[in-house]
């Protein structure tokens, strides 16, 4: 916060105002009112040089931290040689080298191919095309609460908020949404494991016996941990049961690892927690430490279904700078053992949040794996009604104390720092969150504080 205590400082205000006058408002969400100008490791700096600990990692993109020197060098070297040549017409080595590495890293001991894209959304759209082309089936199944991006295919699969869908129909036909096993807010109001997996049984009876003929389904799309729904971790039976169901009916299992990939959850990919291999894996975000790149890594026969047809051409797919950034990202994750670090620091952070939960009724649930943690705030622990206003107050308090924090699905604090975060910074950020929760619980933060925070 500036000396005068204003929420938006003058250096940032001008840039925010210019954005509001020139850029469509639907392209952003309102959180900390700062213009970021520099990033190093787990820290970012605004245009006035103020320092913040970043708990958002640019939406789970900066797993190796901001501007890791190895990644920066790879980008600079490639940019000096060749900025781009489209793989639609010519070939280059970085895209081949990266495809080979992704095939090595992805779960599943079967022959694979890779198809590159630019964003998580376009990769999901293309997973729809390949799934339909390979199976010759029309139907797609996805989950309530899921988020796959905002292009039309990805939007059709997503079911997170009405504001993302309103006035945008018709979306893609033949897409069905079934319940995701959300144990904290179980629609059947049962507890795991006493429920004996009732949600999956009910889903099968309600949907697959009555509405969706399984033999017409091309693919089930699933996030191994639902990210934007609020870091919803499924119970242990779920992903293996889903894998088994898909096997029985010849349905492809598409795992969206856009948010959970590249060490975020303490494994290279989220599905590894349940020891399953999807038929198609969708990756993006952290793959190139912030340079736009996405990929499908899938069984060979699926990605050969559109063979030489020209049905998956993109001028900017597999840009060589992005591929080099991805190769450097993978090298850094390996050399600095960041996947194991994510698990270790994640365990520590979860312990601290669990300790806060014991002290403060405001915290209803702490969940996640590795450095992918959601802290769900509730108005009271019986109804579990989401405490959205309180969650924004935590973000405001953190912002004014040099920590960038955002929410997911209204009431869930999104805790996804870069995997390189220093342990002291991690504890400092956790101290600030704890102080925020204590102040809010004591009624010390007025509603007016967040009006200024979000009302610019
Ligand atoms: N899938 C998941 C699981 C995501 O979390 C996101 C982004 N939040 C996307 C897809 C969309 O990625 P992009 O914004 O790169 O299109």
GROMACS .gro file of C-alpha atoms and ligand atoms in nm:
model
  472
    1UNK     CA    1   0.000   0.000   0.000
    2UNK     CA    2   0.124   0.353  -0.068
    3UNK     CA    3   0.207   0.588   0.220
    4UNK     CA    4  -0.125   0.764   0.191
    5UNK     CA    5  -0.298   0.428   0.225
    6UNK     CA    6  -0.464   0.447  -0.115
    7UNK     CA    7  -0.551   0.109  -0.259
    8UNK     CA    8  -0.445   0.200  -0.612
    9UNK     CA    9  -0.126   0.399  -0.640
   10UNK     CA   10  -0.089   0.667  -0.905
   11UNK     CA   11   0.171   0.481  -1.115
   12UNK     CA   12  -0.058   0.184  -1.151
   13UNK     CA   13  -0.380   0.384  -1.180
   14UNK     CA   14  -0.291   0.531  -1.519
   15UNK     CA   15  -0.220   0.190  -1.674
   16UNK     CA   16  -0.538   0.039  -1.527
   17UNK     CA   17  -0.741   0.330  -1.662
   18UNK     CA   18  -0.584   0.299  -2.007
   19UNK     CA   19  -0.659  -0.074  -2.011
   20UNK     CA   20  -1.022  -0.002  -1.918
   21UNK     CA   21  -1.045   0.246  -2.208
   22UNK     CA   22  -0.882   0.021  -2.466
   23UNK     CA   23  -0.923  -0.348  -2.381
   24UNK     CA   24  -1.244  -0.554  -2.359
   25UNK     CA   25  -1.340  -0.605  -1.996
   26UNK     CA   26  -1.433  -0.973  -2.046
   27UNK     CA   27  -1.062  -1.051  -2.095
   28UNK     CA   28  -0.977  -0.999  -1.729
   29UNK     CA   29  -1.089  -1.048  -1.368
   30UNK     CA   30  -1.043  -0.783  -1.099
   31UNK     CA   31  -0.796  -0.854  -0.824
   32UNK     CA   32  -0.485  -0.665  -0.715
   33UNK     CA   33  -0.488  -0.331  -0.897
   34UNK     CA   34  -0.127  -0.340  -1.011
   35UNK     CA   35   0.058  -0.338  -1.341
   36UNK     CA   36   0.331  -0.601  -1.318
   37UNK     CA   37   0.658  -0.495  -1.476
   38UNK     CA   38   0.918  -0.750  -1.362
   39UNK     CA   39   0.936  -1.098  -1.213
   40UNK     CA   40   1.215  -1.298  -1.048
   41UNK     CA   41   1.161  -1.640  -0.892
   42UNK     CA   42   0.853  -1.623  -0.672
   43UNK     CA   43   0.849  -1.241  -0.665
   44UNK     CA   44   0.692  -0.988  -0.896
   45UNK     CA   45   0.736  -0.612  -0.900
   46UNK     CA   46   0.487  -0.349  -1.008
   47UNK     CA   47   0.560  -0.042  -1.219
   48UNK     CA   48   0.656   0.147  -0.906
   49UNK     CA   49   0.908  -0.117  -0.804
   50UNK     CA   50   0.694  -0.250  -0.519
   51UNK     CA   51   0.767  -0.615  -0.442
   52UNK     CA   52   0.506  -0.891  -0.403
   53UNK     CA   53   0.529  -1.262  -0.323
   54UNK     CA   54   0.335  -1.429  -0.601
   55UNK     CA   55   0.099  -1.705  -0.485
   56UNK     CA   56  -0.071  -1.723  -0.824
   57UNK     CA   57   0.229  -1.801  -1.050
   58UNK     CA   58   0.055  -1.620  -1.334
   59UNK     CA   59  -0.230  -1.874  -1.313
   60UNK     CA   60  -0.008  -2.179  -1.253
   61UNK     CA   61   0.220  -2.089  -1.543
   62UNK     CA   62   0.541  -1.989  -1.366
   63UNK     CA   63   0.621  -2.325  -1.202
   64UNK     CA   64   0.996  -2.263  -1.255
   65UNK     CA   65   0.951  -1.910  -1.117
   66UNK     CA   66   0.949  -1.587  -1.311
   67UNK     CA   67   1.233  -1.541  -1.557
   68UNK     CA   68   1.440  -1.843  -1.457
   69UNK     CA   69   1.788  -1.772  -1.605
   70UNK     CA   70   1.800  -2.107  -1.788
   71UNK     CA   71   1.466  -2.039  -1.953
   72UNK     CA   72   1.559  -1.680  -2.037
   73UNK     CA   73   1.889  -1.788  -2.199
   74UNK     CA   74   1.709  -2.051  -2.409
   75UNK     CA   75   1.456  -1.793  -2.527
   76UNK     CA   76   1.723  -1.534  -2.614
   77UNK     CA   77   1.942  -1.783  -2.801
   78UNK     CA   78   1.652  -1.913  -3.010
   79UNK     CA   79   1.519  -1.562  -3.080
   80UNK     CA   80   1.858  -1.464  -3.220
   81UNK     CA   81   1.855  -1.760  -3.463
   82UNK     CA   82   1.494  -1.798  -3.571
   83UNK     CA   83   1.182  -1.644  -3.422
   84UNK     CA   84   0.939  -1.861  -3.608
   85UNK     CA   85   0.889  -2.089  -3.900
   86UNK     CA   86   0.551  -2.247  -3.916
   87UNK     CA   87   0.550  -2.626  -3.877
   88UNK     CA   88   0.260  -2.629  -4.122
   89UNK     CA   89   0.512  -2.592  -4.409
   90UNK     CA   90   0.862  -2.660  -4.272
   91UNK     CA   91   1.034  -2.852  -3.993
   92UNK     CA   92   1.252  -2.748  -3.702
   93UNK     CA   93   1.449  -2.940  -3.444
   94UNK     CA   94   1.315  -2.784  -3.120
   95UNK     CA   95   0.962  -2.909  -3.186
   96UNK     CA   96   1.089  -3.262  -3.253
   97UNK     CA   97   1.310  -3.262  -2.944
   98UNK     CA   98   1.021  -3.142  -2.730
   99UNK     CA   99   0.778  -3.399  -2.872
  100UNK     CA  100   1.029  -3.673  -2.789
  101UNK     CA  101   1.063  -3.546  -2.431
  102UNK     CA  102   0.687  -3.518  -2.380
  103UNK     CA  103   0.643  -3.875  -2.501
  104UNK     CA  104   0.903  -3.986  -2.242
  105UNK     CA  105   0.742  -3.790  -1.959
  106UNK     CA  106   0.374  -3.867  -2.019
  107UNK     CA  107   0.226  -4.162  -1.831
  108UNK     CA  108   0.139  -4.475  -2.028
  109UNK     CA  109   0.361  -4.742  -2.177
  110UNK     CA  110   0.220  -4.727  -2.528
  111UNK     CA  111   0.322  -4.566  -2.853
  112UNK     CA  112   0.243  -4.195  -2.851
  113UNK     CA  113   0.236  -3.890  -3.072
  114UNK     CA  114   0.224  -3.518  -2.990
  115UNK     CA  115   0.021  -3.238  -3.148
  116UNK     CA  116   0.116  -2.884  -3.053
  117UNK     CA  117  -0.104  -2.580  -3.002
  118UNK     CA  118  -0.087  -2.238  -2.843
  119UNK     CA  119  -0.329  -2.237  -2.547
  120UNK     CA  120  -0.507  -2.477  -2.316
  121UNK     CA  121  -0.837  -2.395  -2.481
  122UNK     CA  122  -0.723  -2.469  -2.837
  123UNK     CA  123  -0.567  -2.796  -2.721
  124UNK     CA  124  -0.899  -2.905  -2.571
  125UNK     CA  125  -1.082  -2.809  -2.890
  126UNK     CA  126  -0.841  -3.021  -3.088
  127UNK     CA  127  -0.875  -3.311  -2.843
  128UNK     CA  128  -1.246  -3.308  -2.931
  129UNK     CA  129  -1.165  -3.332  -3.301
  130UNK     CA  130  -0.919  -3.617  -3.263
  131UNK     CA  131  -1.149  -3.808  -3.026
  132UNK     CA  132  -1.445  -3.786  -3.262
  133UNK     CA  133  -1.235  -3.867  -3.569
  134UNK     CA  134  -1.072  -4.167  -3.403
  135UNK     CA  135  -1.384  -4.322  -3.247
  136UNK     CA  136  -1.632  -4.205  -3.514
  137UNK     CA  137  -1.864  -4.132  -3.221
  138UNK     CA  138  -2.032  -3.794  -3.161
  139UNK     CA  139  -2.092  -3.762  -2.788
  140UNK     CA  140  -1.864  -3.601  -2.530
  141UNK     CA  141  -1.888  -3.621  -2.154
  142UNK     CA  142  -1.749  -3.366  -1.914
  143UNK     CA  143  -1.803  -3.271  -1.550
  144UNK     CA  144  -1.996  -3.002  -1.369
  145UNK     CA  145  -1.752  -2.749  -1.228
  146UNK     CA  146  -1.493  -2.809  -1.498
  147UNK     CA  147  -1.302  -2.541  -1.689
  148UNK     CA  148  -1.127  -2.606  -2.020
  149UNK     CA  149  -1.096  -2.257  -2.167
  150UNK     CA  150  -1.309  -2.010  -2.360
  151UNK     CA  151  -1.292  -2.113  -2.727
  152UNK     CA  152  -1.614  -2.278  -2.842
  153UNK     CA  153  -1.517  -2.642  -2.797
  154UNK     CA  154  -1.355  -2.577  -2.460
  155UNK     CA  155  -1.646  -2.357  -2.355
  156UNK     CA  156  -1.891  -2.632  -2.449
  157UNK     CA  157  -1.706  -2.875  -2.224
  158UNK     CA  158  -1.681  -2.626  -1.936
  159UNK     CA  159  -1.949  -2.588  -1.671
  160UNK     CA  160  -1.818  -2.343  -1.416
  161UNK     CA  161  -2.024  -2.023  -1.415
  162UNK     CA  162  -2.325  -1.890  -1.604
  163UNK     CA  163  -2.142  -1.567  -1.685
  164UNK     CA  164  -1.899  -1.768  -1.896
  165UNK     CA  165  -2.189  -1.915  -2.098
  166UNK     CA  166  -2.468  -1.657  -2.095
  167UNK     CA  167  -2.568  -1.529  -2.444
  168UNK     CA  168  -2.304  -1.747  -2.609
  169UNK     CA  169  -2.513  -2.041  -2.723
  170UNK     CA  170  -2.562  -2.253  -2.911
  171UNK     CA  171  -2.256  -2.433  -2.783
  172UNK     CA  172  -2.130  -2.759  -2.933
  173UNK     CA  173  -2.407  -3.023  -2.950
  174UNK     CA  174  -2.379  -3.367  -2.790
  175UNK     CA  175  -2.186  -3.253  -2.484
  176UNK     CA  176  -2.313  -3.391  -2.151
  177UNK     CA  177  -2.210  -3.276  -1.804
  178UNK     CA  178  -2.216  -3.520  -1.515
  179UNK     CA  179  -2.138  -3.452  -1.146
  180UNK     CA  180  -1.775  -3.445  -1.034
  181UNK     CA  181  -1.722  -3.615  -0.699
  182UNK     CA  182  -1.692  -3.308  -0.480
  183UNK     CA  183  -1.674  -3.452  -0.130
  184UNK     CA  184  -1.678  -3.120   0.055
  185UNK     CA  185  -1.999  -3.013  -0.115
  186UNK     CA  186  -2.143  -3.356  -0.190
  187UNK     CA  187  -2.477  -3.318  -0.371
  188UNK     CA  188  -2.591  -3.639  -0.199
  189UNK     CA  189  -2.477  -3.496   0.138
  190UNK     CA  190  -2.285  -3.811   0.218
  191UNK     CA  191  -1.936  -3.857   0.358
  192UNK     CA  192  -1.653  -4.048   0.197
  193UNK     CA  193  -1.578  -4.338   0.238
  194UNK     CA  194  -1.902  -4.431   0.422
  195UNK     CA  195  -2.093  -4.324   0.108
  196UNK     CA  196  -1.948  -4.631  -0.063
  197UNK     CA  197  -1.893  -4.437  -0.385
  198UNK     CA  198  -2.264  -4.361  -0.416
  199UNK     CA  199  -2.207  -4.059  -0.645
  200UNK     CA  200  -2.048  -4.272  -0.915
  201UNK     CA  201  -2.321  -4.535  -0.885
  202UNK     CA  202  -2.591  -4.266  -0.909
  203UNK     CA  203  -2.415  -4.105  -1.207
  204UNK     CA  204  -2.408  -4.436  -1.389
  205UNK     CA  205  -2.773  -4.506  -1.318
  206UNK     CA  206  -2.898  -4.155  -1.389
  207UNK     CA  207  -2.688  -4.077  -1.694
  208UNK     CA  208  -2.533  -4.378  -1.858
  209UNK     CA  209  -2.838  -4.603  -1.816
  210UNK     CA  210  -3.093  -4.342  -1.928
  211UNK     CA  211  -2.954  -4.040  -2.112
  212UNK     CA  212  -2.613  -4.111  -2.263
  213UNK     CA  213  -2.564  -4.439  -2.451
  214UNK     CA  214  -2.200  -4.518  -2.360
  215UNK     CA  215  -2.133  -4.673  -2.700
  216UNK     CA  216  -2.197  -4.332  -2.861
  217UNK     CA  217  -1.945  -4.150  -2.640
  218UNK     CA  218  -1.616  -4.054  -2.803
  219UNK     CA  219  -1.443  -3.923  -2.491
  220UNK     CA  220  -1.477  -3.833  -2.128
  221UNK     CA  221  -1.287  -3.514  -2.046
  222UNK     CA  222  -1.166  -3.482  -1.687
  223UNK     CA  223  -0.940  -3.262  -1.477
  224UNK     CA  224  -0.754  -3.497  -1.238
  225UNK     CA  225  -0.799  -3.224  -0.978
  226UNK     CA  226  -1.063  -2.966  -1.071
  227UNK     CA  227  -0.870  -2.640  -1.073
  228UNK     CA  228  -1.094  -2.343  -1.130
  229UNK     CA  229  -1.380  -2.514  -0.944
  230UNK     CA  230  -1.166  -2.457  -0.632
  231UNK     CA  231  -0.895  -2.726  -0.627
  232UNK     CA  232  -1.142  -3.013  -0.588
  233UNK     CA  233  -0.951  -3.336  -0.526
  234UNK     CA  234  -1.156  -3.644  -0.615
  235UNK     CA  235  -1.176  -3.938  -0.371
  236UNK     CA  236  -0.924  -4.212  -0.435
  237UNK     CA  237  -1.162  -4.455  -0.609
  238UNK     CA  238  -1.276  -4.207  -0.874
  239UNK     CA  239  -1.013  -4.182  -1.149
  240UNK     CA  240  -0.937  -4.558  -1.153
  241UNK     CA  241  -1.316  -4.625  -1.171
  242UNK     CA  242  -1.350  -4.376  -1.456
  243UNK     CA  243  -1.056  -4.536  -1.639
  244UNK     CA  244  -1.219  -4.877  -1.598
  245UNK     CA  245  -1.556  -4.748  -1.721
  246UNK     CA  246  -1.395  -4.596  -2.032
  247UNK     CA  247  -1.210  -4.922  -2.103
  248UNK     CA  248  -1.534  -5.120  -2.078
  249UNK     CA  249  -1.713  -4.901  -2.330
  250UNK     CA  250  -1.435  -4.809  -2.572
  251UNK     CA  251  -1.446  -4.445  -2.460
  252UNK     CA  252  -1.131  -4.232  -2.469
  253UNK     CA  253  -1.021  -4.078  -2.140
  254UNK     CA  254  -0.889  -3.725  -2.194
  255UNK     CA  255  -0.706  -3.579  -1.893
  256UNK     CA  256  -0.673  -3.202  -1.887
  257UNK     CA  257  -0.339  -3.142  -1.714
  258UNK     CA  258  -0.323  -2.777  -1.817
  259UNK     CA  259  -0.330  -2.658  -1.456
  260UNK     CA  260  -0.203  -2.971  -1.279
  261UNK     CA  261   0.091  -3.051  -1.506
  262UNK     CA  262   0.467  -3.000  -1.476
  263UNK     CA  263   0.512  -3.060  -1.106
  264UNK     CA  264   0.229  -2.843  -0.977
  265UNK     CA  265   0.076  -3.123  -0.767
  266UNK     CA  266   0.400  -3.287  -0.655
  267UNK     CA  267   0.403  -3.529  -0.950
  268UNK     CA  268   0.493  -3.453  -1.311
  269UNK     CA  269   0.124  -3.492  -1.396
  270UNK     CA  270  -0.181  -3.505  -1.169
  271UNK     CA  271  -0.307  -3.846  -1.290
  272UNK     CA  272   0.008  -4.006  -1.148
  273UNK     CA  273  -0.141  -3.972  -0.799
  274UNK     CA  274  -0.393  -4.236  -0.904
  275UNK     CA  275  -0.160  -4.440  -1.120
  276UNK     CA  276  -0.370  -4.422  -1.434
  277UNK     CA  277  -0.276  -4.333  -1.791
  278UNK     CA  278  -0.519  -4.127  -2.000
  279UNK     CA  279  -0.554  -4.192  -2.373
  280UNK     CA  280  -0.506  -3.822  -2.440
  281UNK     CA  281  -0.325  -3.581  -2.209
  282UNK     CA  282  -0.374  -3.206  -2.258
  283UNK     CA  283  -0.092  -2.979  -2.135
  284UNK     CA  284  -0.037  -2.605  -2.146
  285UNK     CA  285   0.027  -2.322  -1.899
  286UNK     CA  286   0.354  -2.417  -1.719
  287UNK     CA  287   0.494  -2.621  -2.009
  288UNK     CA  288   0.704  -2.328  -2.136
  289UNK     CA  289   0.721  -2.114  -1.820
  290UNK     CA  290   0.489  -1.852  -1.967
  291UNK     CA  291   0.562  -1.859  -2.339
  292UNK     CA  292   0.237  -1.959  -2.515
  293UNK     CA  293   0.241  -2.330  -2.593
  294UNK     CA  294   0.013  -2.629  -2.546
  295UNK     CA  295   0.020  -2.991  -2.653
  296UNK     CA  296  -0.177  -3.311  -2.679
  297UNK     CA  297   0.020  -3.620  -2.588
  298UNK     CA  298  -0.183  -3.922  -2.689
  299UNK     CA  299  -0.190  -4.277  -2.814
  300UNK     CA  300  -0.041  -4.288  -3.162
  301UNK     CA  301  -0.355  -4.417  -3.330
  302UNK     CA  302  -0.568  -4.132  -3.193
  303UNK     CA  303  -0.338  -3.859  -3.324
  304UNK     CA  304  -0.305  -4.044  -3.654
  305UNK     CA  305  -0.685  -4.035  -3.702
  306UNK     CA  306  -0.661  -3.707  -3.891
  307UNK     CA  307  -0.363  -3.831  -4.086
  308UNK     CA  308  -0.229  -3.582  -4.343
  309UNK     CA  309  -0.576  -3.437  -4.383
  310UNK     CA  310  -0.475  -3.084  -4.290
  311UNK     CA  311  -0.740  -3.083  -4.020
  312UNK     CA  312  -0.503  -2.969  -3.745
  313UNK     CA  313  -0.300  -2.684  -3.892
  314UNK     CA  314  -0.202  -2.379  -3.687
  315UNK     CA  315   0.044  -2.120  -3.811
  316UNK     CA  316   0.181  -2.052  -3.463
  317UNK     CA  317   0.180  -2.402  -3.312
  318UNK     CA  318   0.516  -2.514  -3.174
  319UNK     CA  319   0.688  -2.182  -3.212
  320UNK     CA  320   1.062  -2.259  -3.174
  321UNK     CA  321   1.112  -2.001  -2.896
  322UNK     CA  322   0.827  -2.163  -2.704
  323UNK     CA  323   0.970  -2.511  -2.768
  324UNK     CA  324   1.313  -2.404  -2.641
  325UNK     CA  325   1.150  -2.246  -2.337
  326UNK     CA  326   0.969  -2.577  -2.276
  327UNK     CA  327   1.288  -2.782  -2.312
  328UNK     CA  328   1.460  -2.548  -2.064
  329UNK     CA  329   1.159  -2.570  -1.831
  330UNK     CA  330   1.176  -2.949  -1.828
  331UNK     CA  331   1.553  -2.934  -1.765
  332UNK     CA  332   1.504  -2.694  -1.471
  333UNK     CA  333   1.226  -2.908  -1.321
  334UNK     CA  334   1.461  -3.207  -1.336
  335UNK     CA  335   1.789  -3.041  -1.235
  336UNK     CA  336   1.641  -2.853  -0.940
  337UNK     CA  337   1.417  -3.145  -0.840
  338UNK     CA  338   1.119  -2.913  -0.836
  339UNK     CA  339   0.858  -3.189  -0.855
  340UNK     CA  340   0.973  -3.333  -0.523
  341UNK     CA  341   1.007  -2.979  -0.387
  342UNK     CA  342   0.644  -2.912  -0.478
  343UNK     CA  343   0.537  -3.215  -0.279
  344UNK     CA  344   0.754  -3.126   0.021
  345UNK     CA  345   0.663  -2.757   0.040
  346UNK     CA  346   0.300  -2.843  -0.036
  347UNK     CA  347   0.288  -3.076   0.264
  348UNK     CA  348   0.429  -2.801   0.485
  349UNK     CA  349   0.180  -2.544   0.355
  350UNK     CA  350  -0.111  -2.783   0.400
  351UNK     CA  351  -0.004  -2.852   0.758
  352UNK     CA  352   0.000  -2.480   0.827
  353UNK     CA  353  -0.344  -2.430   0.670
  354UNK     CA  354  -0.480  -2.727   0.869
  355UNK     CA  355  -0.345  -2.566   1.183
  356UNK     CA  356  -0.522  -2.239   1.088
  357UNK     CA  357  -0.840  -2.440   1.031
  358UNK     CA  358  -0.824  -2.570   1.387
  359UNK     CA  359  -0.815  -2.211   1.512
  360UNK     CA  360  -1.058  -2.038   1.276
  361UNK     CA  361  -1.414  -2.145   1.193
  362UNK     CA  362  -1.390  -1.941   0.872
  363UNK     CA  363  -1.185  -2.217   0.712
  364UNK     CA  364  -1.415  -2.498   0.604
  365UNK     CA  365  -1.176  -2.715   0.405
  366UNK     CA  366  -0.810  -2.740   0.309
  367UNK     CA  367  -0.740  -2.957   0.007
  368UNK     CA  368  -0.490  -3.015  -0.269
  369UNK     CA  369  -0.170  -3.190  -0.357
  370UNK     CA  370   0.179  -3.046  -0.380
  371UNK     CA  371   0.178  -2.669  -0.427
  372UNK     CA  372  -0.176  -2.683  -0.565
  373UNK     CA  373  -0.386  -2.601  -0.261
  374UNK     CA  374  -0.734  -2.460  -0.212
  375UNK     CA  375  -0.854  -2.317   0.117
  376UNK     CA  376  -1.232  -2.308   0.117
  377UNK     CA  377  -1.386  -2.037   0.337
  378UNK     CA  378  -1.735  -2.091   0.474
  379UNK     CA  379  -1.997  -1.875   0.643
  380UNK     CA  380  -2.055  -2.155   0.887
  381UNK     CA  381  -1.926  -2.506   0.909
  382UNK     CA  382  -2.269  -2.674   0.915
  383UNK     CA  383  -2.417  -2.525   0.599
  384UNK     CA  384  -2.075  -2.485   0.434
  385UNK     CA  385  -2.217  -2.182   0.254
  386UNK     CA  386  -1.929  -2.016   0.061
  387UNK     CA  387  -1.779  -1.708   0.231
  388UNK     CA  388  -1.707  -1.513  -0.089
  389UNK     CA  389  -1.681  -1.168   0.069
  390UNK     CA  390  -1.442  -1.292   0.334
  391UNK     CA  391  -1.226  -1.459   0.066
  392UNK     CA  392  -1.193  -1.125  -0.114
  393UNK     CA  393  -1.101  -0.960   0.216
  394UNK     CA  394  -0.817  -1.209   0.255
  395UNK     CA  395  -0.696  -1.117  -0.096
  396UNK     CA  396  -0.718  -0.746  -0.012
  397UNK     CA  397  -0.526  -0.790   0.315
  398UNK     CA  398  -0.260  -0.995   0.138
  399UNK     CA  399  -0.225  -0.735  -0.136
  400UNK     CA  400  -0.174  -0.458   0.119
  401UNK     CA  401   0.094  -0.673   0.285
  402UNK     CA  402   0.288  -0.755  -0.031
  403UNK     CA  403   0.136  -1.092  -0.121
  404UNK     CA  404  -0.060  -1.165  -0.440
  405UNK     CA  405  -0.347  -1.403  -0.377
  406UNK     CA  406  -0.668  -1.468  -0.571
  407UNK     CA  407  -0.978  -1.682  -0.530
  408UNK     CA  408  -1.135  -1.967  -0.723
  409UNK     CA  409  -1.508  -2.028  -0.743
  410UNK     CA  410  -1.575  -1.733  -0.508
  411UNK     CA  411  -1.476  -1.871  -0.171
  412UNK     CA  412  -1.158  -2.070  -0.229
  413UNK     CA  413  -0.815  -1.916  -0.172
  414UNK     CA  414  -0.594  -2.022  -0.463
  415UNK     CA  415  -0.253  -2.120  -0.328
  416UNK     CA  416  -0.022  -2.203  -0.619
  417UNK     CA  417   0.316  -2.033  -0.571
  418UNK     CA  418   0.607  -2.097  -0.807
  419UNK     CA  419   0.772  -2.429  -0.716
  420UNK     CA  420   1.101  -2.242  -0.662
  421UNK     CA  421   0.961  -2.025  -0.380
  422UNK     CA  422   1.212  -1.978  -0.096
  423UNK     CA  423   1.099  -2.142   0.227
  424UNK     CA  424   1.119  -1.809   0.414
  425UNK     CA  425   0.894  -1.643   0.157
  426UNK     CA  426   0.651  -1.932   0.176
  427UNK     CA  427   0.624  -1.895   0.553
  428UNK     CA  428   0.600  -1.517   0.528
  429UNK     CA  429   0.310  -1.548   0.284
  430UNK     CA  430   0.141  -1.805   0.510
  431UNK     CA  431   0.186  -1.569   0.809
  432UNK     CA  432   0.014  -1.291   0.613
  433UNK     CA  433  -0.278  -1.518   0.519
  434UNK     CA  434  -0.311  -1.628   0.881
  435UNK     CA  435  -0.311  -1.265   1.000
  436UNK     CA  436  -0.582  -1.186   0.743
  437UNK     CA  437  -0.800  -1.474   0.860
  438UNK     CA  438  -0.753  -1.373   1.224
  439UNK     CA  439  -0.847  -1.009   1.149
  440UNK     CA  440  -1.154  -1.109   0.946
  441UNK     CA  441  -1.266  -1.355   1.213
  442UNK     CA  442  -1.233  -1.073   1.470
  443UNK     CA  443  -1.446  -0.844   1.250
  444UNK     CA  444  -1.159  -0.602   1.198
  445UNK     CA  445  -1.184  -0.561   0.819
  446UNK     CA  446  -1.485  -0.355   0.705
  447UNK     CA  447  -1.674  -0.432   0.384
  448UNK     CA  448  -1.566  -0.093   0.249
  449UNK     CA  449  -1.207  -0.223   0.221
  450UNK     CA  450  -1.295  -0.457  -0.063
  451UNK     CA  451  -1.519  -0.204  -0.237
  452UNK     CA  452  -1.204  -0.002  -0.308
  453UNK     CA  453  -1.011  -0.317  -0.393
  454UNK     CA  454  -1.246  -0.451  -0.660
  455UNK     CA  455  -1.442  -0.141  -0.750
  456UNK     CA  456  -1.183   0.045  -0.956
  457LIG     N1  457  -0.780  -2.629  -1.873
  457LIG     C1  458  -0.761  -2.602  -1.743
  457LIG     C2  459  -0.769  -2.713  -1.643
  457LIG     C3  460  -0.734  -2.472  -1.702
  457LIG     O1  461  -0.715  -2.445  -1.572
  457LIG     C4  462  -0.727  -2.369  -1.798
  457LIG     C5  463  -0.698  -2.226  -1.758
  457LIG     N2  464  -0.737  -2.189  -1.632
  457LIG     C6  465  -0.751  -2.402  -1.932
  457LIG     C7  466  -0.775  -2.533  -1.967
  457LIG     C8  467  -0.749  -2.297  -2.040
  457LIG     O2  468  -0.619  -2.263  -2.071
  457LIG     P1  469  -0.589  -2.130  -2.158
  457LIG     O3  470  -0.630  -2.015  -2.072
  457LIG     O4  471  -0.444  -2.139  -2.188
  457LIG     O5  472  -0.674  -2.140  -2.281
   0.00000   0.00000   0.00000
